[in-house]
Coordinates of C-alpha atoms and ligand atoms in Angstrom, one line a residue:
X1 CA -31.1 -229.6 -191.8
X2 CA -31.0 -229.9 -188.0
X3 CA -33.6 -227.8 -185.6
X4 CA -33.3 -228.2 -182.5
X5 CA -36.7 -227.1 -180.5
X6 CA -36.2 -226.1 -176.2
X7 CA -39.1 -225.1 -174.3
X8 CA -38.7 -223.6 -170.8
X9 CA -40.4 -223.8 -167.7
X10 CA -44.0 -224.5 -167.2
X11 CA -44.3 -225.3 -170.9
X12 CA -45.0 -229.2 -170.1
X13 CA -48.4 -227.9 -168.1
X14 CA -49.7 -226.9 -171.5
X15 CA -53.1 -228.4 -172.3
X16 CA -54.2 -227.4 -169.0
X17 CA -52.1 -224.9 -168.0
X18 CA -54.2 -221.3 -168.2
X19 CA -56.4 -223.1 -171.8
X20 CA -57.7 -219.8 -172.6
X21 CA -54.4 -218.3 -173.1
X22 CA -52.4 -221.0 -174.4
X23 CA -55.0 -223.5 -175.6
X24 CA -55.8 -227.6 -175.3
X25 CA -52.7 -228.6 -177.4
X26 CA -50.6 -230.3 -175.1
X27 CA -46.6 -230.7 -174.5
X28 CA -46.4 -234.5 -176.2
X29 CA -49.2 -232.8 -179.3
X30 CA -46.8 -229.7 -179.6
X31 CA -44.0 -231.6 -180.2
X32 CA -45.4 -234.3 -182.3
X33 CA -46.8 -231.6 -184.2
X34 CA -42.9 -230.4 -185.0
X35 CA -41.6 -233.3 -186.0
X36 CA -44.4 -233.3 -188.7
X37 CA -43.9 -229.9 -189.6
X38 CA -40.1 -230.9 -189.8
X39 CA -40.8 -234.0 -192.2
X40 CA -42.5 -231.3 -194.5
X41 CA -39.9 -228.9 -194.6
X42 CA -37.4 -231.9 -195.1
X43 CA -35.7 -231.6 -191.9
X44 CA -35.0 -233.3 -188.4
X45 CA -36.4 -231.6 -185.2
X46 CA -35.0 -232.4 -181.8
X47 CA -37.5 -231.4 -179.3
X48 CA -36.5 -231.1 -175.1
X49 CA -37.9 -229.1 -172.2
X50 CA -37.0 -228.3 -168.4
X51 CA -38.2 -226.3 -166.1
X52 CA -34.3 -225.4 -164.8
X53 CA -32.4 -222.6 -166.3
X54 CA -29.2 -224.1 -166.3
X55 CA -30.0 -227.2 -168.2
X56 CA -31.7 -224.9 -170.9
X57 CA -28.2 -223.5 -171.0
X58 CA -26.3 -226.7 -171.4
X59 CA -29.4 -228.1 -174.1
X60 CA -28.5 -224.8 -176.2
X61 CA -24.9 -225.4 -175.9
X62 CA -25.0 -229.5 -176.9
X63 CA -27.4 -227.6 -179.9
X64 CA -23.8 -226.4 -181.5
X65 CA -23.5 -228.4 -184.7
X66 CA -27.3 -227.9 -185.4
X67 CA -28.2 -225.5 -187.9
X68 CA -30.9 -223.7 -185.9
X69 CA -32.6 -223.5 -182.8
X70 CA -36.4 -222.2 -181.9
X71 CA -36.7 -221.7 -178.1
X72 CA -39.7 -220.7 -176.1
X73 CA -37.8 -219.9 -173.0
X74 CA -41.2 -219.0 -170.9
X75 CA -40.9 -216.8 -168.1
X76 CA -37.1 -216.6 -168.6
X77 CA -37.7 -214.9 -171.7
X78 CA -38.4 -211.7 -169.4
X79 CA -34.9 -211.8 -166.9
X80 CA -32.6 -214.3 -167.9
X81 CA -29.8 -212.8 -169.1
X82 CA -27.7 -215.8 -168.9
X83 CA -29.6 -218.1 -172.0
X84 CA -29.3 -214.5 -173.5
X85 CA -26.0 -215.1 -173.4
X86 CA -25.8 -218.7 -174.1
X87 CA -28.3 -218.1 -177.4
X88 CA -25.8 -215.6 -178.4
X89 CA -22.2 -217.6 -177.4
X90 CA -23.7 -220.5 -179.9
X91 CA -23.8 -218.6 -182.9
X92 CA -26.9 -220.8 -184.2
X93 CA -30.1 -218.7 -186.0
X94 CA -32.6 -218.6 -183.4
X95 CA -36.5 -218.4 -183.3
X96 CA -38.1 -216.8 -180.2
X97 CA -41.4 -218.1 -179.7
X98 CA -44.3 -217.7 -177.5
X99 CA -47.2 -219.0 -178.0
X100 CA -49.6 -216.2 -176.6
X101 CA -49.6 -212.3 -177.5
X102 CA -46.9 -211.3 -174.9
X103 CA -47.3 -207.8 -175.9
X104 CA -50.9 -207.6 -174.9
X105 CA -50.8 -209.0 -171.3
X106 CA -49.1 -207.9 -168.3
X107 CA -46.3 -205.4 -169.2
X108 CA -43.2 -207.4 -168.0
X109 CA -44.6 -209.8 -170.6
X110 CA -43.6 -207.3 -173.7
X111 CA -39.9 -207.0 -172.2
X112 CA -37.7 -210.1 -173.7
X113 CA -33.9 -210.3 -172.7
X114 CA -33.4 -212.6 -175.8
X115 CA -35.0 -211.2 -178.7
X116 CA -31.9 -209.3 -179.6
X117 CA -29.8 -212.3 -180.1
X118 CA -32.5 -214.2 -181.7
X119 CA -33.2 -213.6 -185.8
X120 CA -37.0 -213.3 -185.3
X121 CA -39.6 -213.2 -182.8
X122 CA -42.8 -214.6 -183.3
X123 CA -45.5 -214.5 -180.7
X124 CA -49.4 -214.6 -180.8
X125 CA -50.0 -217.3 -183.1
X126 CA -50.6 -220.1 -181.1
X127 CA -48.8 -223.6 -181.6
X128 CA -48.6 -222.9 -185.4
X129 CA -46.0 -220.3 -184.2
X130 CA -43.6 -223.4 -184.2
X131 CA -44.1 -224.6 -188.0
X132 CA -43.6 -220.6 -188.7
X133 CA -40.4 -221.0 -186.9
X134 CA -39.4 -223.9 -188.9
X135 CA -40.3 -222.2 -192.0
X136 CA -38.3 -219.4 -191.0
X137 CA -34.9 -221.3 -190.6
X138 CA -35.8 -223.1 -193.3
X139 CA -36.6 -220.3 -195.5
X140 CA -33.2 -218.4 -194.1
X141 CA -31.3 -221.6 -195.3
X142 CA -32.6 -222.0 -198.3
X143 CA -31.2 -218.6 -199.8
X144 CA -28.5 -216.0 -197.8
X145 CA -30.6 -213.3 -196.5
X146 CA -29.2 -209.4 -195.5
X147 CA -31.1 -207.7 -192.9
X148 CA -31.0 -203.9 -193.8
X149 CA -32.3 -201.6 -190.8
X150 CA -34.0 -198.7 -193.2
X151 CA -34.9 -196.6 -190.3
X152 CA -34.4 -195.9 -186.1
X153 CA -37.1 -198.3 -184.7
X154 CA -37.0 -201.9 -184.1
X155 CA -39.3 -202.8 -187.5
X156 CA -37.9 -200.7 -189.3
X157 CA -35.9 -203.4 -191.2
X158 CA -36.0 -205.9 -194.1
X159 CA -34.6 -209.0 -195.6
X160 CA -32.7 -208.8 -198.7
X161 CA -32.5 -211.6 -200.7
X162 CA -30.2 -211.1 -204.4
X163 CA -30.9 -213.9 -207.2
X164 CA -28.2 -215.2 -208.9
X165 CA -27.7 -214.4 -212.5
X166 CA -27.7 -211.4 -214.6
X167 CA -27.7 -207.7 -213.3
X168 CA -29.4 -205.5 -212.5
X169 CA -31.8 -207.1 -211.0
X170 CA -35.4 -206.1 -211.0
X171 CA -37.0 -205.8 -207.4
X172 CA -39.8 -207.3 -205.6
X173 CA -40.8 -205.4 -202.3
X174 CA -42.7 -207.5 -200.2
X175 CA -45.6 -206.5 -197.7
X176 CA -46.9 -209.0 -195.6
X177 CA -50.3 -209.3 -194.2
X178 CA -51.6 -210.2 -190.8
X179 CA -54.4 -207.6 -190.3
X180 CA -52.0 -204.7 -189.6
X181 CA -51.5 -206.5 -186.0
X182 CA -48.1 -207.0 -184.8
X183 CA -48.4 -210.6 -184.2
X184 CA -48.1 -211.1 -188.0
X185 CA -44.6 -210.5 -189.6
X186 CA -42.5 -210.6 -192.7
X187 CA -41.6 -214.5 -191.9
X188 CA -45.1 -215.2 -193.0
X189 CA -43.8 -213.9 -197.1
X190 CA -40.2 -215.8 -196.7
X191 CA -41.5 -218.9 -198.8
X192 CA -42.8 -216.4 -201.0
X193 CA -39.3 -214.3 -201.0
X194 CA -37.3 -217.3 -201.6
X195 CA -39.1 -218.2 -204.8
X196 CA -39.1 -215.3 -206.2
X197 CA -35.3 -214.5 -205.5
X198 CA -34.8 -218.1 -207.6
X199 CA -36.9 -216.6 -210.1
X200 CA -34.4 -214.1 -210.7
X201 CA -36.0 -211.2 -208.3
X202 CA -34.4 -209.4 -206.0
X203 CA -36.4 -209.6 -203.1
X204 CA -36.8 -206.5 -200.2
X205 CA -39.3 -208.2 -197.6
X206 CA -40.2 -205.6 -195.1
X207 CA -41.2 -205.6 -191.7
X208 CA -43.2 -202.0 -190.6
X209 CA -45.2 -200.6 -187.5
X210 CA -48.0 -202.7 -186.6
X211 CA -50.9 -202.2 -184.8
X212 CA -50.0 -203.1 -181.1
X213 CA -46.1 -201.8 -181.7
X214 CA -46.8 -198.3 -182.6
X215 CA -48.6 -198.9 -186.0
X216 CA -51.7 -197.4 -187.4
X217 CA -52.0 -195.6 -190.7
X218 CA -49.7 -192.8 -190.1
X219 CA -46.8 -194.6 -188.7
X220 CA -47.1 -197.6 -191.0
X221 CA -47.7 -195.9 -194.4
X222 CA -45.0 -193.5 -193.2
X223 CA -42.7 -196.8 -192.6
X224 CA -43.8 -198.8 -195.9
X225 CA -42.4 -195.1 -198.1
X226 CA -39.2 -194.9 -195.9
X227 CA -38.7 -198.9 -196.9
X228 CA -39.2 -198.4 -200.6
X229 CA -37.6 -194.8 -200.6
X230 CA -34.4 -196.6 -198.9
X231 CA -33.8 -199.1 -201.8
X232 CA -32.1 -196.2 -203.3
X233 CA -29.0 -196.3 -200.2
X234 CA -27.7 -200.0 -201.5
X235 CA -29.2 -200.4 -204.8
X236 CA -25.6 -199.7 -206.3
X237 CA -24.1 -202.3 -203.9
X238 CA -26.3 -204.8 -205.2
X239 CA -26.9 -204.3 -208.5
X240 CA -30.6 -203.3 -208.8
X241 CA -33.0 -202.5 -211.0
X242 CA -34.9 -199.3 -209.6
X243 CA -36.6 -198.6 -213.1
X244 CA -38.1 -202.1 -212.1
X245 CA -39.7 -201.9 -208.8
X246 CA -42.8 -204.2 -208.4
X247 CA -44.6 -203.5 -204.7
X248 CA -46.4 -207.2 -203.8
X249 CA -48.3 -206.9 -200.7
X250 CA -50.9 -210.0 -199.4
X251 CA -54.1 -208.9 -197.5
X252 CA -53.3 -205.9 -195.4
X253 CA -50.5 -205.5 -197.1
X254 CA -52.3 -205.3 -200.3
X255 CA -53.8 -202.6 -199.0
X256 CA -50.6 -200.7 -198.2
X257 CA -49.2 -201.7 -201.5
X258 CA -52.0 -199.7 -203.4
X259 CA -51.0 -196.9 -200.7
X260 CA -47.4 -196.8 -201.9
X261 CA -48.7 -195.7 -204.9
X262 CA -50.9 -192.5 -203.5
X263 CA -47.8 -191.3 -202.1
X264 CA -45.1 -189.7 -203.8
X265 CA -42.3 -192.4 -203.4
X266 CA -38.1 -191.4 -203.9
X267 CA -38.1 -194.7 -206.0
X268 CA -40.6 -194.9 -208.7
X269 CA -43.2 -197.7 -208.3
X270 CA -43.6 -199.8 -211.6
X271 CA -46.5 -201.9 -211.0
X272 CA -48.6 -203.2 -207.4
X273 CA -49.3 -206.4 -207.4
X274 CA -52.2 -206.9 -205.0
X275 CA -53.2 -210.4 -203.6
X276 CA -56.6 -210.7 -201.8
X277 CA -56.1 -206.4 -200.7
X278 CA -58.4 -205.0 -198.6
X279 CA -58.7 -201.9 -201.3
X280 CA -61.9 -200.6 -199.5
X281 CA -61.8 -199.8 -196.4
X282 CA -65.3 -199.1 -195.5
X283 CA -66.2 -202.4 -197.2
X284 CA -64.0 -204.2 -194.9
X285 CA -65.5 -202.7 -191.7
X286 CA -68.7 -203.5 -193.0
X287 CA -68.2 -207.0 -193.5
X288 CA -66.3 -207.1 -190.6
X289 CA -62.8 -208.0 -191.8
X290 CA -60.1 -208.8 -188.9
X291 CA -62.8 -208.5 -185.8
X292 CA -61.8 -205.0 -185.4
X293 CA -58.8 -204.6 -187.8
X294 CA -59.8 -201.2 -189.8
X295 CA -61.0 -199.5 -186.6
X296 CA -57.7 -200.4 -184.7
X297 CA -55.5 -199.6 -188.0
X298 CA -57.2 -196.4 -187.8
X299 CA -57.6 -195.8 -184.3
X300 CA -60.7 -194.8 -185.0
X301 CA -63.4 -193.1 -182.7
X302 CA -66.8 -191.8 -183.5
X303 CA -65.6 -188.5 -183.4
X304 CA -63.0 -188.8 -186.2
X305 CA -63.4 -187.2 -189.3
X306 CA -64.4 -189.3 -192.7
X307 CA -61.4 -187.6 -193.9
X308 CA -58.7 -189.2 -192.5
X309 CA -60.6 -192.1 -193.7
X310 CA -60.6 -191.1 -197.1
X311 CA -57.1 -190.7 -197.3
X312 CA -56.3 -194.2 -196.5
X313 CA -59.0 -196.2 -198.3
X314 CA -57.2 -197.1 -201.5
X315 CA -60.4 -197.1 -203.5
X316 CA -61.3 -193.8 -202.7
X317 CA -58.0 -192.3 -204.3
X318 CA -58.1 -193.9 -207.7
X319 CA -57.0 -193.4 -210.0
X320 CA -53.5 -194.9 -208.7
X321 CA -51.4 -194.2 -211.9
X322 CA -49.6 -197.5 -211.8
X323 CA -50.1 -200.4 -213.5
X324 CA -52.3 -203.1 -211.3
X325 CA -52.1 -206.8 -211.1
X326 CA -55.1 -207.8 -208.7
X327 CA -55.5 -212.0 -207.7
X328 CA -57.9 -213.0 -205.7
X329 CA -59.6 -216.4 -204.7
X330 CA -63.2 -216.9 -204.6
X331 CA -63.7 -218.7 -201.4
X332 CA -61.5 -216.6 -199.6
X333 CA -62.4 -216.3 -195.9
X334 CA -60.6 -213.7 -195.0
X335 CA -61.3 -210.7 -197.3
X336 CA -64.4 -211.0 -198.8
X337 CA -63.8 -211.2 -203.1
X338 CA -66.4 -208.6 -203.5
X339 CA -63.9 -205.8 -202.4
X340 CA -61.6 -206.9 -205.0
X341 CA -64.0 -207.5 -207.8
X342 CA -65.6 -203.4 -207.3
X343 CA -62.3 -202.0 -206.8
X344 CA -60.9 -203.8 -210.0
X345 CA -63.8 -202.6 -211.9
X346 CA -63.6 -198.9 -210.5
X347 CA -60.1 -198.5 -211.0
X348 CA -60.5 -199.7 -214.8
X349 CA -62.9 -196.8 -215.0
X350 CA -60.8 -194.4 -213.6
X351 CA -58.5 -195.1 -216.2
X352 CA -56.1 -197.0 -214.4
X353 CA -54.4 -200.4 -216.1
X354 CA -55.5 -203.4 -214.5
X355 CA -55.2 -206.9 -214.7
X356 CA -58.0 -208.7 -212.4
X357 CA -57.6 -212.1 -211.5
X358 CA -60.2 -214.3 -209.7
X359 CA -59.5 -217.7 -208.6
X360 CA -61.7 -220.1 -208.4
X361 CA -61.5 -222.6 -205.3
X362 CA -58.8 -220.5 -204.0
X363 CA -58.6 -219.2 -200.2
X364 CA -56.5 -216.1 -198.5
X365 CA -53.2 -218.0 -197.8
X366 CA -53.0 -219.8 -201.0
X367 CA -52.0 -216.8 -203.0
X368 CA -48.3 -216.7 -201.6
X369 CA -47.8 -220.1 -200.8
X370 CA -45.2 -221.4 -203.7
X371 CA -46.9 -225.0 -202.8
X372 CA -50.4 -223.6 -204.1
X373 CA -51.3 -223.7 -207.8
X374 CA -52.9 -220.3 -207.0
X375 CA -49.0 -219.2 -206.7
X376 CA -48.1 -220.5 -210.0
X377 CA -50.7 -218.4 -211.3
X378 CA -49.5 -215.5 -209.4
X379 CA -45.6 -216.2 -210.4
X380 CA -46.9 -216.3 -214.2
X381 CA -48.6 -212.8 -214.3
X382 CA -45.6 -211.7 -211.6
X383 CA -43.0 -212.6 -214.0
X384 CA -44.6 -210.9 -217.1
X385 CA -44.1 -207.6 -215.3
X386 CA -40.5 -207.1 -215.1
Ligands
DQA1 C1 -44.7 -218.0 -172.9 C2 -45.5 -216.4 -172.4 C3 -44.5 -216.0 -171.1 O1 -44.7 -214.9 -170.5 C4 -44.8 -217.2 -170.0 O2 -43.9 -217.1 -168.9 C5 -44.7 -218.8 -170.8 C6 -45.3 -218.7 -171.9 C7 -45.8 -217.8 -174.1 O3 -45.7 -218.9 -174.7 O4 -46.4 -217.8 -174.5 O5 -45.0 -219.3 -169.8 O6 -43.7 -217.8 -173.2

């Protein structure tokens, strides 16, 4: 697989340009990192930088024949229809990357004229955003994906992957983490989705409104419910087994997975797999999880009623009435393992069927990373659920 990475104007100055926004990594270092990530992903990376619109367009044209493009068009993002048209014209899967959180800066940076011709937009993750873009392109190449809209908003979409083999297929709905913030997106679960699909699960890796892009308790949970319910719209055409739908969530996505059991879903949920979930909002808030993430998600001010918080916290809604598999690493640096320990105990006390695994020496990300042994443990248990 061959991927062309194009950086636009002023990105030659990163390292010294506004380091408080772009960090201290230089362009040379960034490109070296990308080549390394390419080796890991078994693909060839070509890098290019220019400050000139026409040169970027020429490089895009010359990329025809490659398998994908990653482009950070710099300020051209916000107004260059010529670059947008070039991306569209070459017809290669293209990922738009921004080092900074363009949605949290000057209003004009929120506008991107290239997003609609890109398969994904990654922003606000710093330099690792390029690594995630490489992973996204390799995941797309590894298993065909159909992106389906389940609602009217741009975040109301999901990636459906259909396994080979006998149908109807059991379904795994995937809910990514990232503290409910919009800098995180469903590409984070691409590797897990590909692996689950290889193992015979149809995967529905969904996007939803997040904090920063219209998300918050009400709108985010409404999106998740709609996305799960929408499975019935395309189940028949894709031979999905709707009596076998497992919802798998990671971190804040684990919180959303647990809450999915609380709402009345149009499509019944057969089991919930919560990986390092935020099962208790109050405890997460007290532990400072995600640096104010709970308050931002709840849009909470001191005047707001406690009631709203109760509705949003899975531990306050037990029993959930759905079989639960909870896995948490005891070295999780994002969500304290103590939250799952007490959640699992309380859920069992309240009458839920709970399988709880605490994995020794395992951190947060390993639980969804198919290259890590922790994932093997997760997948063994998930496979038992079908
Ligand atoms: C940028 C964001 C743009 O708004 C800006 O003009 C850049 C860099 C980023 O990587 O965050 O030059 O694309």
